XYZ file of C-alpha atoms in Angstrom:
528
model
C 191.362 173.386 181.466
C 188.950 171.838 183.923
C 188.426 175.171 185.698
C 187.637 176.953 182.402
C 185.065 174.249 181.584
C 183.364 174.710 184.958
C 183.161 178.493 184.413
C 181.527 178.177 180.965
C 179.229 175.238 181.817
C 176.347 177.338 183.326
C 176.408 179.669 180.346
C 176.303 176.698 177.982
C 173.262 175.241 179.787
C 171.487 178.608 179.571
C 172.072 178.838 175.836
C 170.778 175.284 175.315
C 167.665 176.051 177.394
C 166.908 179.225 175.470
C 167.420 177.472 172.163
C 165.111 174.650 173.260
C 162.357 177.076 174.297
C 162.639 178.904 170.956
C 162.451 175.668 168.948
C 159.535 174.474 171.051
C 157.654 177.732 170.547
C 158.164 177.630 166.764
C 157.137 173.968 166.732
C 153.929 174.651 168.681
C 152.947 177.397 166.221
C 152.953 174.828 163.429
C 151.090 172.099 165.335
C 147.392 171.600 166.309
C 146.313 172.801 169.763
C 147.019 169.553 171.546
C 149.043 168.293 174.472
C 151.685 170.317 176.210
C 151.805 173.056 173.572
C 148.090 173.900 173.722
C 147.349 177.578 173.145
C 144.238 179.452 174.205
C 141.968 180.509 171.402
C 138.794 182.578 171.789
C 135.499 180.903 170.939
C 133.236 181.965 168.105
C 130.776 183.271 170.729
C 133.421 185.549 172.228
C 134.556 186.638 168.762
C 130.974 187.557 167.837
C 130.511 189.581 171.034
C 133.791 191.419 170.393
C 132.789 192.291 166.817
C 129.355 193.509 167.951
C 130.939 195.594 170.700
C 133.367 197.262 168.276
C 131.311 197.598 165.108
C 127.553 197.706 165.894
C 125.743 200.811 164.622
C 123.990 201.716 167.913
C 125.025 201.722 171.546
C 123.922 198.658 173.441
C 124.211 196.903 176.811
C 126.774 194.222 176.095
C 126.200 192.578 179.508
C 122.520 192.026 178.698
C 123.423 190.676 175.272
C 125.927 188.285 176.821
C 123.441 187.121 179.486
C 120.808 186.407 176.826
C 123.328 184.424 174.816
C 124.190 182.294 177.838
C 120.475 181.706 178.552
C 119.904 180.484 175.011
C 122.881 178.162 175.322
C 121.538 176.738 178.601
C 118.136 176.187 176.981
C 119.766 173.560 174.768
C 120.636 171.494 177.854
C 118.358 169.683 180.322
C 115.421 171.559 181.960
C 117.238 171.996 185.279
C 120.441 173.574 183.959
C 119.913 177.340 184.140
C 121.747 180.650 184.057
C 121.277 182.732 187.212
C 121.887 186.496 187.094
C 123.527 187.978 190.227
C 120.244 188.924 191.918
C 118.874 185.389 191.486
C 122.091 183.862 192.847
C 121.649 185.831 196.070
C 117.974 184.835 196.398
C 118.752 181.160 195.718
C 121.467 181.070 198.352
C 119.309 182.934 200.871
C 116.315 180.671 200.237
C 118.289 177.562 201.206
C 120.423 179.126 203.953
C 117.739 178.745 206.634
C 117.738 182.473 207.402
C 117.395 185.936 205.875
C 118.251 189.503 206.799
C 115.209 191.645 207.525
C 112.733 192.988 210.082
C 110.996 189.703 210.938
C 107.407 189.980 209.702
C 105.123 188.156 207.317
C 102.827 190.292 205.174
C 100.079 190.130 202.582
C 99.395 192.693 199.895
C 95.670 193.245 200.439
C 93.939 195.705 198.133
C 97.199 197.527 197.295
C 98.231 197.880 200.952
C 100.900 195.950 202.903
C 99.256 194.251 205.900
C 101.375 192.558 208.581
C 99.941 189.075 209.111
C 102.534 187.789 211.584
C 105.307 189.203 213.750
C 108.092 186.700 214.478
C 108.547 186.066 218.186
C 111.746 187.650 219.509
C 112.469 189.277 216.130
C 113.343 192.924 215.415
C 109.746 193.946 214.647
C 108.349 192.489 217.863
C 111.027 194.365 219.815
C 110.050 197.557 217.984
C 106.367 197.050 218.838
C 104.854 196.050 215.495
C 101.574 194.104 215.645
C 99.453 191.850 213.442
C 97.112 194.116 211.500
C 99.549 197.031 211.184
C 99.799 198.443 207.680
C 103.210 199.521 206.360
C 102.727 202.733 204.394
C 106.377 203.729 203.831
C 109.907 202.355 204.293
C 112.650 204.991 204.565
C 110.329 207.465 202.884
C 109.512 205.132 199.991
C 105.717 204.610 199.618
C 104.542 200.975 199.575
C 101.022 201.580 198.331
C 99.674 201.510 194.806
C 98.713 199.075 192.091
C 102.249 198.927 190.680
C 103.684 197.512 193.910
C 104.618 193.825 193.808
C 105.446 191.442 196.625
C 109.039 191.168 195.364
C 109.495 194.958 195.312
C 108.096 195.297 198.834
C 110.288 192.474 200.153
C 113.408 194.063 198.677
C 112.586 197.414 200.288
C 111.865 195.927 203.712
C 114.825 193.555 203.832
C 118.402 194.683 204.298
C 121.679 193.919 206.010
C 121.542 192.959 209.675
C 122.179 196.000 211.889
C 120.785 198.566 209.440
C 117.749 200.712 210.273
C 114.357 200.542 208.609
C 112.280 203.666 209.265
C 108.658 202.604 208.855
C 105.462 204.625 208.646
C 102.764 202.406 210.169
C 99.005 202.850 209.937
C 97.295 201.508 213.066
C 93.645 202.114 213.949
C 93.516 205.116 211.656
C 96.672 206.762 213.034
C 100.102 206.976 211.375
C 103.025 205.998 213.608
C 106.758 206.314 212.847
C 108.578 203.159 214.011
C 112.277 202.432 213.694
C 113.269 198.778 213.332
C 116.856 197.484 213.460
C 117.117 194.679 210.928
C 118.487 191.339 212.068
C 119.119 187.746 211.018
C 115.760 185.946 210.859
C 115.646 182.119 210.935
C 113.408 180.405 208.381
C 112.694 176.875 209.631
C 112.334 174.202 206.967
C 110.205 172.024 209.253
C 106.898 173.883 209.325
C 104.960 171.462 211.538
C 105.676 168.730 214.079
C 103.257 167.314 216.624
C 101.836 164.129 218.124
C 98.817 162.828 216.199
C 97.946 160.572 219.131
C 99.855 158.986 222.013
C 102.245 157.017 219.741
C 102.161 158.550 216.228
C 104.226 161.630 215.425
C 103.977 163.938 212.430
C 106.749 166.016 210.805
C 106.314 168.181 207.698
C 109.509 169.233 205.937
C 108.947 172.100 203.495
C 112.382 172.067 201.770
C 115.915 170.815 202.339
C 117.888 173.837 203.576
C 121.279 173.988 205.281
C 119.545 173.598 208.672
C 117.088 170.791 207.802
C 119.052 167.901 209.305
C 119.595 169.733 212.603
C 115.905 170.695 212.718
C 114.882 167.098 211.962
C 116.991 165.747 214.810
C 115.613 168.308 217.267
C 111.977 167.656 216.316
C 112.391 163.872 216.277
C 114.048 163.848 219.691
C 111.244 166.037 221.082
C 108.528 163.762 219.667
C 110.250 160.627 220.962
C 110.226 162.132 224.449
C 106.457 162.522 224.043
C 106.098 158.811 223.243
C 106.457 158.671 219.453
C 106.818 155.081 218.248
C 105.655 155.625 214.622
C 106.145 158.578 212.278
C 104.293 160.289 209.439
C 107.001 162.118 207.445
C 105.281 164.599 205.114
C 107.294 165.568 202.005
C 104.342 166.743 199.919
C 105.129 169.936 198.026
C 108.824 169.654 198.951
C 110.754 170.555 195.803
C 114.148 169.518 197.185
C 117.268 171.466 198.120
C 120.618 170.322 199.486
C 121.330 166.654 198.718
C 123.610 166.203 201.749
C 120.735 167.115 204.077
C 118.511 164.483 202.437
C 121.230 161.844 202.777
C 121.800 162.644 206.459
C 118.057 162.474 207.207
C 117.660 159.151 205.347
C 120.626 157.843 207.355
C 118.603 158.329 210.551
C 116.049 155.736 209.366
C 118.485 153.122 207.983
C 120.895 150.882 209.866
C 124.393 149.614 209.083
C 126.243 151.066 206.121
C 123.308 150.785 203.706
C 123.550 152.673 200.430
C 121.320 155.772 200.404
C 121.943 157.048 196.871
C 124.661 157.114 194.238
C 125.460 159.642 191.509
C 127.053 159.175 188.098
C 127.533 161.223 184.941
C 129.598 161.318 181.753
C 132.156 163.616 183.384
C 131.456 162.533 186.963
C 132.550 159.055 188.086
C 130.200 156.971 190.206
C 130.039 158.119 193.818
C 128.189 156.249 196.567
C 126.636 157.832 199.657
C 126.168 155.369 202.507
C 124.893 155.429 206.075
C 127.654 156.457 208.456
C 126.094 156.666 211.924
C 123.514 154.941 214.172
C 120.109 156.423 213.342
C 117.714 158.151 215.710
C 114.711 156.280 214.252
C 115.966 152.955 212.911
C 113.125 151.177 214.714
C 109.448 151.971 214.511
C 107.011 152.229 211.608
C 107.412 155.036 209.085
C 105.119 156.408 206.393
C 106.290 159.023 203.882
C 103.712 161.279 202.197
C 104.522 162.456 198.649
C 102.809 164.123 195.705
C 103.598 165.445 192.220
C 105.542 168.396 193.693
C 107.841 166.209 195.808
C 111.109 166.394 193.897
C 114.861 165.851 193.939
C 116.045 165.552 197.567
C 112.528 164.428 198.568
C 112.785 161.615 196.037
C 116.194 160.608 197.397
C 114.662 160.056 200.844
C 111.476 158.396 199.595
C 113.399 156.211 197.113
C 115.965 155.022 199.666
C 113.357 154.132 202.302
C 111.220 152.387 199.696
C 114.129 150.392 198.224
C 115.123 149.111 201.679
C 111.494 148.328 202.693
C 111.935 150.799 205.543
C 108.825 152.937 204.948
C 105.418 152.833 203.296
C 105.179 155.565 200.653
C 101.690 157.117 200.486
C 100.193 159.657 198.095
C 100.750 160.357 194.405
C 103.647 159.901 191.978
C 106.521 162.288 192.639
C 107.855 164.903 190.231
C 110.622 162.787 188.694
C 113.792 164.874 189.045
C 116.885 162.717 189.263
C 119.501 165.221 188.106
C 122.235 166.691 190.307
C 123.175 170.365 189.842
C 126.264 172.274 190.939
C 126.661 176.052 191.069
C 129.541 177.490 189.039
C 130.092 181.206 189.776
C 130.912 183.612 186.927
C 133.144 186.675 187.162
C 130.234 189.171 187.153
C 128.464 187.587 190.144
C 126.121 185.458 188.032
C 126.309 181.660 188.060
C 125.576 178.548 186.070
C 123.426 175.983 187.822
C 124.630 173.044 185.784
C 123.575 169.404 185.823
C 126.690 167.303 186.391
C 125.301 163.824 187.086
C 122.219 161.715 187.717
C 121.303 160.169 191.006
C 120.097 156.613 191.473
C 118.277 154.877 194.323
C 120.018 152.003 196.157
C 118.486 149.467 193.754
C 119.760 151.448 190.768
C 116.520 153.167 189.798
C 116.895 156.410 187.851
C 114.029 158.651 188.932
C 114.490 161.266 186.189
C 111.640 161.705 183.723
C 112.465 161.953 179.993
C 113.069 165.512 178.759
C 113.915 164.843 175.118
C 110.781 166.686 173.877
C 111.810 170.047 175.283
C 111.384 172.050 178.464
C 107.750 173.031 177.954
C 106.559 169.462 177.388
C 108.672 168.356 180.364
C 107.160 170.911 182.772
C 103.624 170.529 181.411
C 103.720 166.771 182.094
C 103.164 167.382 185.806
C 100.066 169.515 185.222
C 98.786 167.098 182.594
C 98.421 164.502 185.350
C 95.385 166.452 186.539
C 93.853 166.400 183.063
C 94.502 162.759 182.206
C 93.343 161.283 185.508
C 96.709 160.363 187.052
C 96.158 162.670 190.008
C 92.835 161.006 190.766
C 93.126 157.310 189.881
C 95.939 154.826 190.507
C 95.083 152.900 187.343
C 95.952 155.941 185.219
C 99.564 155.978 186.422
C 102.236 154.404 184.271
C 105.686 154.527 185.851
C 107.952 152.054 184.129
C 110.943 152.304 181.836
C 110.734 148.572 181.190
C 112.955 147.622 184.113
C 111.904 145.899 187.312
C 113.721 146.163 190.640
C 113.234 143.795 193.557
C 113.443 144.950 197.192
C 114.921 142.772 199.995
C 111.408 141.494 200.801
C 110.669 140.690 197.159
C 108.469 143.648 196.230
C 108.712 144.818 192.610
C 109.445 148.504 191.969
C 109.851 150.518 188.782
C 111.974 153.494 187.772
C 112.044 156.121 185.082
C 109.507 158.729 186.113
C 109.457 159.530 189.800
C 108.632 157.473 192.877
C 105.327 155.645 192.633
C 103.799 155.313 196.112
C 103.070 151.953 197.671
C 99.577 153.201 198.522
C 97.930 155.624 196.113
C 95.723 158.387 197.549
C 94.271 160.496 194.758
C 92.735 163.921 194.828
C 89.039 164.218 195.543
C 87.210 163.803 192.246
C 84.381 166.115 193.315
C 85.439 169.545 192.118
C 84.914 172.963 193.638
C 82.242 175.118 192.038
C 83.353 177.988 189.824
C 82.488 180.539 192.525
C 84.710 178.845 195.120
C 87.620 178.731 192.675
C 87.226 182.465 192.081
C 87.412 183.433 195.758
C 90.528 181.322 196.341
C 92.423 182.564 193.273
C 91.429 186.211 193.754
C 92.821 186.258 197.294
C 89.410 187.147 198.696
C 89.417 184.120 201.008
C 92.710 185.075 202.671
C 91.614 188.704 202.961
C 88.417 187.708 204.722
C 90.043 185.323 207.217
C 92.670 187.952 208.082
C 90.111 190.664 208.790
C 87.805 188.245 210.586
C 90.668 187.350 212.925
C 91.449 191.020 213.625
C 87.793 191.644 214.527
C 87.423 188.412 216.553
C 90.767 187.718 218.255
C 88.993 186.494 221.367
C 87.467 183.605 219.391
C 90.717 181.613 219.798
C 91.289 182.529 223.440
C 89.445 179.537 225.019
C 91.619 176.982 223.185
C 95.002 176.052 224.642
C 96.167 173.671 221.878
C 95.482 173.157 218.148
C 94.177 169.661 218.908
C 91.591 171.041 221.316
C 90.658 173.736 218.805
C 90.363 171.224 215.928
C 88.070 169.043 218.018
C 85.727 171.673 219.417
C 85.713 174.729 217.148
C 82.823 175.133 214.738
C 82.604 178.147 212.406
C 79.478 180.075 213.355
C 76.587 180.745 211.021
C 77.409 184.433 211.205
C 80.942 183.740 209.971
C 79.647 182.174 206.763
C 77.106 184.957 206.344
C 79.861 187.565 206.666
C 81.925 185.676 204.119
C 79.049 185.661 201.620
C 78.773 189.444 201.966
C 82.556 189.824 201.662
C 82.671 187.732 198.469
C 80.125 190.019 196.812
C 82.786 192.756 196.861
C 84.593 190.627 194.276
C 81.346 189.984 192.390
C 81.173 186.387 193.614
C 77.755 185.059 194.603
C 77.999 182.283 197.233
C 74.360 182.171 198.230
C 73.649 179.003 196.251
C 76.893 176.999 196.477
C 76.586 173.245 197.183
C 76.675 172.099 200.812
C 79.930 170.166 200.184
C 81.655 173.335 198.962
C 80.429 175.259 201.980
C 81.804 172.586 204.321
C 85.189 172.576 202.574
C 85.488 176.351 202.797
C 84.591 176.295 206.494
C 87.227 173.611 207.131
C 89.780 175.803 205.397
C 88.682 178.822 207.422
C 89.135 176.859 210.626
C 92.696 175.916 209.677
C 93.553 179.422 208.461
C 92.375 180.968 211.734
C 94.525 178.518 213.695
C 97.600 179.810 211.863
C 97.318 183.224 213.533
C 97.696 181.704 217.004
C 99.827 178.587 216.428
C 101.456 179.329 213.050
C 101.885 176.526 210.493
C 101.992 173.946 213.264
C 98.395 174.798 214.119
C 97.331 175.166 210.494
C 98.479 171.672 209.520
C 97.279 170.079 212.727
C 93.757 171.306 211.994
C 93.891 170.640 208.245
C 95.376 167.144 208.659
C 92.503 166.043 210.866
C 90.509 165.545 207.636
C 93.342 164.970 205.154
C 92.841 161.636 203.267
C 96.594 160.916 202.956
C 97.229 161.565 206.654
C 94.214 159.447 207.617
C 95.527 156.620 205.406
C 98.948 156.899 207.058
C 97.353 156.633 210.497
C 95.472 153.546 209.321
C 98.711 151.936 208.085
C 100.617 152.738 211.267
C 97.907 151.427 213.596
C 97.462 148.054 211.860
């Protein structure tokens, strides 16, 4: 009897299991979609797309329709949550990767023709023999001239996978030359300038927070310290942000102990703190941080942390006010959602995010309205307070709710350019002239060994201004009667722009900063 029971026992268990599954299935059909028995049900959006696909009178591109629907859905969220089509995903990732695949040149589209304005040292184009001033007429047989050509189109034709060939037709001194360039991986440094202002003050300008920013910062800081740097001007003006981890690591280098750098929190994201985790390379020594209305996100993390801990003097104008954290969520077709998942807060608990309850347009226009309502010019016009006060370790009172307000305000110059000067800058005529002037007068920079020496001794000649006046007339701009102040400003800009051809951005900023009010104020603060 016992043996018979043992033989039938497995079969009995199987029958009970099958019966239980059947009962459970029938039970779940009669219950709401909750708990263990949840079933997947298509959304109304998917149902609508399916009906349109099957029943619509005309043929249509369902992918485009779906993309537009997602965009409209994202428009109902915050201003920084966006839908990225596949091509934009690739560009976004490449922009912050610290490198790109291409031939290694910089170019300007001057009067419908691609002019090479810089050839990267050691890059594929330099190895192939390309020079500043060469004009690219064709790439792989594809013409690059004409009014319909855009910078984006040209960039896409020139760039390509590392190791592939780019067959260029180059116009040089009136002759067409065929040149083959093997594309490669081209680094794009995020630190565009670093130099010693004087024997003890260093200057670093960080353009954006890419995947290589922290490594670059360490290399530049170590180099400046070897040259005697005891104080630092850290320029984050125009820096729209990037990778948060890079900002945290850089802030860590200024702060000691395990100080809090930033924390994030959201409805579906629990609070997460980011603290210092290593001895910093510049925990001692005075620091000033330069900011403006285009300093955003990761820039505000750094500026906010150093301000909260009384570690740096913030100089400039109120920052953008972006305190939202985005994550990329890839979609099956190669597109992605860049979705806000939490807010970030400074060590004292300040939320830097500006209100966006009046819509995206009002939110974005607020930055430009600062120029119209006086905020960009006068400290008294700035109102940065959500009603809360925050006290730093030394007792200073700070406010949150709309960006980082600098400790020392340096507004824009209230004296405006004349209409004629605005026209030559916006038309591109200024850049065209400086480029061609350099090509015709390369020897003008030869006597100068360093940007500092050039900034001190170079004076634009009378003939240079005269040539510029004639050049501007080609764009129907009459400069013969512009105010003396405008003339001086344009000449200062010319001097800096010329320096770029020999010393790149490092030279450009070194010359421009010699008369920059915010930089001069930082020097004053650091030398007190």
